[in-house]
Amino acid sequence: MVNILSILVGALAFLIALIGIFPIPLLPLVNWIALPLAIIGAALGVVSGKTSGRNLNLLVILISGLRLFFTGGFI
């Protein structure tokens, strides 16, 4: 049950992160919303016995983190 919740949180964070990938000014700031959501989802995934939710959230953390790192966190 916790793994399903982790997958749902990860899917929501992934959709938000996909919006933040587009190079429209100030739109990548939504990655600051996706990153904490993915961290919460990864914590839920660690608690569960399965690894699919955790892996999805780690992917979202990687995508959002790299996007913020390469653009300085703003643009």
Short mmCIF file of N, CA and C in Angstrom, two decimals:
data_model
loop_
_atom_site.label_atom_id
_atom_site.label_comp_id
_atom_site.label_asym_id
_atom_site.label_seq_id
_atom_site.Cartn_x
_atom_site.Cartn_y
_atom_site.Cartn_z
N MET A 1 0.82 -1.19 0.00
CA MET A 1 0.00 0.00 0.00
C MET A 1 0.87 1.27 0.00
N VAL A 2 1.95 1.24 0.76
CA VAL A 2 2.84 2.39 0.81
C VAL A 2 3.56 2.56 -0.53
N ASN A 3 3.85 1.44 -1.21
CA ASN A 3 4.50 1.53 -2.51
C ASN A 3 3.59 2.19 -3.54
N ILE A 4 2.31 1.89 -3.48
CA ILE A 4 1.36 2.52 -4.40
C ILE A 4 1.28 4.02 -4.14
N LEU A 5 1.29 4.41 -2.88
CA LEU A 5 1.30 5.82 -2.53
C LEU A 5 2.58 6.49 -3.02
N SER A 6 3.70 5.80 -2.91
CA SER A 6 4.97 6.32 -3.40
C SER A 6 4.94 6.49 -4.92
N ILE A 7 4.36 5.56 -5.62
CA ILE A 7 4.25 5.66 -7.08
C ILE A 7 3.34 6.82 -7.48
N LEU A 8 2.24 7.02 -6.76
CA LEU A 8 1.34 8.13 -7.06
C LEU A 8 2.02 9.48 -6.82
N VAL A 9 2.75 9.61 -5.73
CA VAL A 9 3.47 10.84 -5.45
C VAL A 9 4.56 11.05 -6.51
N GLY A 10 5.23 9.97 -6.90
CA GLY A 10 6.26 10.05 -7.92
C GLY A 10 5.70 10.44 -9.28
N ALA A 11 4.53 9.92 -9.61
CA ALA A 11 3.91 10.27 -10.89
C ALA A 11 3.51 11.74 -10.92
N LEU A 12 2.99 12.24 -9.81
CA LEU A 12 2.63 13.65 -9.73
C LEU A 12 3.88 14.52 -9.83
N ALA A 13 4.93 14.14 -9.13
CA ALA A 13 6.18 14.90 -9.20
C ALA A 13 6.79 14.83 -10.60
N PHE A 14 6.65 13.70 -11.27
CA PHE A 14 7.18 13.55 -12.63
C PHE A 14 6.44 14.47 -13.60
N LEU A 15 5.12 14.56 -13.47
CA LEU A 15 4.36 15.45 -14.34
C LEU A 15 4.74 16.91 -14.10
N ILE A 16 4.94 17.27 -12.85
CA ILE A 16 5.35 18.63 -12.54
C ILE A 16 6.76 18.89 -13.09
N ALA A 17 7.65 17.90 -12.96
CA ALA A 17 9.01 18.06 -13.46
C ALA A 17 9.04 18.17 -14.98
N LEU A 18 8.15 17.46 -15.66
CA LEU A 18 8.10 17.57 -17.12
C LEU A 18 7.68 18.96 -17.56
N ILE A 19 6.80 19.59 -16.82
CA ILE A 19 6.41 20.96 -17.12
C ILE A 19 7.60 21.88 -16.96
N GLY A 20 8.42 21.63 -15.96
CA GLY A 20 9.57 22.48 -15.68
C GLY A 20 10.73 22.32 -16.63
N ILE A 21 10.69 21.34 -17.50
CA ILE A 21 11.80 21.13 -18.43
C ILE A 21 11.78 22.15 -19.56
N PHE A 22 10.62 22.64 -19.94
CA PHE A 22 10.52 23.57 -21.06
C PHE A 22 11.22 24.88 -20.74
N PRO A 23 11.94 25.44 -21.70
CA PRO A 23 12.74 26.65 -21.45
C PRO A 23 11.95 27.95 -21.53
N ILE A 24 10.72 27.96 -21.08
CA ILE A 24 9.93 29.18 -21.01
C ILE A 24 10.36 29.91 -19.73
N PRO A 25 10.58 31.22 -19.78
CA PRO A 25 11.08 31.93 -18.60
C PRO A 25 10.21 31.71 -17.36
N LEU A 26 10.86 31.44 -16.27
CA LEU A 26 10.31 31.22 -14.94
C LEU A 26 9.48 29.94 -14.80
N LEU A 27 9.22 29.22 -15.86
CA LEU A 27 8.49 27.96 -15.76
C LEU A 27 9.32 26.86 -15.08
N PRO A 28 10.64 26.82 -15.26
CA PRO A 28 11.42 25.79 -14.56
C PRO A 28 11.44 25.93 -13.04
N LEU A 29 10.90 27.01 -12.53
CA LEU A 29 10.82 27.14 -11.07
C LEU A 29 9.88 26.11 -10.45
N VAL A 30 9.02 25.48 -11.25
CA VAL A 30 8.16 24.44 -10.71
C VAL A 30 8.96 23.21 -10.30
N ASN A 31 10.22 23.13 -10.75
CA ASN A 31 11.08 22.03 -10.28
C ASN A 31 11.34 22.14 -8.79
N TRP A 32 11.24 23.34 -8.23
CA TRP A 32 11.37 23.50 -6.78
C TRP A 32 10.16 22.89 -6.06
N ILE A 33 9.07 22.66 -6.77
CA ILE A 33 7.91 21.97 -6.20
C ILE A 33 8.07 20.46 -6.40
N ALA A 34 8.56 20.07 -7.56
CA ALA A 34 8.70 18.64 -7.87
C ALA A 34 9.77 17.97 -7.02
N LEU A 35 10.83 18.67 -6.72
CA LEU A 35 11.94 18.08 -5.97
C LEU A 35 11.53 17.65 -4.56
N PRO A 36 10.90 18.50 -3.76
CA PRO A 36 10.48 18.02 -2.42
C PRO A 36 9.42 16.92 -2.48
N LEU A 37 8.53 16.99 -3.48
CA LEU A 37 7.54 15.92 -3.63
C LEU A 37 8.22 14.59 -3.92
N ALA A 38 9.22 14.61 -4.77
CA ALA A 38 9.94 13.39 -5.10
C ALA A 38 10.73 12.87 -3.90
N ILE A 39 11.24 13.76 -3.08
CA ILE A 39 11.96 13.32 -1.88
C ILE A 39 11.00 12.65 -0.90
N ILE A 40 9.81 13.21 -0.75
CA ILE A 40 8.80 12.58 0.10
C ILE A 40 8.40 11.22 -0.47
N GLY A 41 8.22 11.15 -1.79
CA GLY A 41 7.88 9.88 -2.42
C GLY A 41 8.98 8.85 -2.28
N ALA A 42 10.23 9.29 -2.35
CA ALA A 42 11.35 8.36 -2.18
C ALA A 42 11.40 7.85 -0.75
N ALA A 43 11.09 8.71 0.21
CA ALA A 43 11.05 8.26 1.60
C ALA A 43 9.94 7.23 1.80
N LEU A 44 8.82 7.44 1.16
CA LEU A 44 7.75 6.44 1.24
C LEU A 44 8.17 5.14 0.55
N GLY A 45 8.91 5.26 -0.54
CA GLY A 45 9.37 4.08 -1.26
C GLY A 45 10.39 3.28 -0.47
N VAL A 46 11.19 3.96 0.34
CA VAL A 46 12.16 3.25 1.18
C VAL A 46 11.45 2.45 2.26
N VAL A 47 10.35 3.00 2.77
CA VAL A 47 9.59 2.32 3.83
C VAL A 47 8.91 1.06 3.29
N SER A 48 8.47 1.11 2.03
CA SER A 48 7.77 -0.06 1.48
C SER A 48 8.75 -1.17 1.17
N GLY A 49 8.24 -2.34 0.93
CA GLY A 49 9.08 -3.49 0.66
C GLY A 49 9.56 -3.58 -0.77
N LYS A 50 8.88 -2.89 -1.68
CA LYS A 50 9.24 -2.97 -3.10
C LYS A 50 10.04 -1.74 -3.50
N THR A 51 10.67 -1.81 -4.66
CA THR A 51 11.59 -0.75 -5.06
C THR A 51 11.08 0.10 -6.22
N SER A 52 9.94 -0.20 -6.80
CA SER A 52 9.50 0.53 -7.99
C SER A 52 9.16 1.99 -7.67
N GLY A 53 8.49 2.25 -6.57
CA GLY A 53 8.16 3.62 -6.19
C GLY A 53 9.40 4.42 -5.86
N ARG A 54 10.33 3.80 -5.15
CA ARG A 54 11.57 4.47 -4.80
C ARG A 54 12.36 4.83 -6.05
N ASN A 55 12.44 3.89 -7.00
CA ASN A 55 13.21 4.14 -8.22
C ASN A 55 12.59 5.24 -9.07
N LEU A 56 11.27 5.28 -9.14
CA LEU A 56 10.59 6.35 -9.89
C LEU A 56 10.90 7.71 -9.27
N ASN A 57 10.86 7.79 -7.97
CA ASN A 57 11.13 9.06 -7.31
C ASN A 57 12.59 9.45 -7.41
N LEU A 58 13.49 8.50 -7.40
CA LEU A 58 14.90 8.82 -7.60
C LEU A 58 15.15 9.37 -9.00
N LEU A 59 14.42 8.85 -9.99
CA LEU A 59 14.52 9.37 -11.35
C LEU A 59 14.03 10.82 -11.42
N VAL A 60 12.93 11.10 -10.73
CA VAL A 60 12.40 12.47 -10.72
C VAL A 60 13.36 13.40 -9.99
N ILE A 61 13.97 12.94 -8.90
CA ILE A 61 14.96 13.75 -8.19
C ILE A 61 16.13 14.05 -9.10
N LEU A 62 16.56 13.07 -9.86
CA LEU A 62 17.67 13.27 -10.79
C LEU A 62 17.32 14.29 -11.87
N ILE A 63 16.15 14.16 -12.47
CA ILE A 63 15.72 15.08 -13.53
C ILE A 63 15.58 16.50 -12.99
N SER A 64 14.87 16.65 -11.89
CA SER A 64 14.66 17.99 -11.33
C SER A 64 15.95 18.59 -10.81
N GLY A 65 16.75 17.78 -10.16
CA GLY A 65 18.00 18.28 -9.61
C GLY A 65 18.97 18.73 -10.70
N LEU A 66 19.08 17.95 -11.76
CA LEU A 66 19.96 18.34 -12.85
C LEU A 66 19.46 19.59 -13.56
N ARG A 67 18.17 19.69 -13.73
CA ARG A 67 17.60 20.88 -14.38
C ARG A 67 17.89 22.13 -13.54
N LEU A 68 17.71 22.02 -12.25
CA LEU A 68 18.01 23.16 -11.38
C LEU A 68 19.50 23.45 -11.32
N PHE A 69 20.33 22.41 -11.34
CA PHE A 69 21.78 22.59 -11.26
C PHE A 69 22.31 23.29 -12.50
N PHE A 70 21.85 22.85 -13.67
CA PHE A 70 22.39 23.41 -14.92
C PHE A 70 21.90 24.83 -15.19
N THR A 71 20.76 25.20 -14.64
CA THR A 71 20.24 26.54 -14.91
C THR A 71 20.44 27.48 -13.73
N GLY A 72 21.10 27.07 -12.71
CA GLY A 72 21.31 27.93 -11.56
C GLY A 72 20.11 28.04 -10.66
N GLY A 73 19.10 27.22 -10.88
CA GLY A 73 17.94 27.19 -10.03
C GLY A 73 16.85 28.18 -10.37
N PHE A 74 17.05 28.99 -11.41
CA PHE A 74 16.07 30.03 -11.69
C PHE A 74 15.38 29.88 -13.04
N ILE A 75 16.18 29.82 -14.10
CA ILE A 75 15.59 29.91 -15.44
C ILE A 75 15.53 28.55 -16.09
#
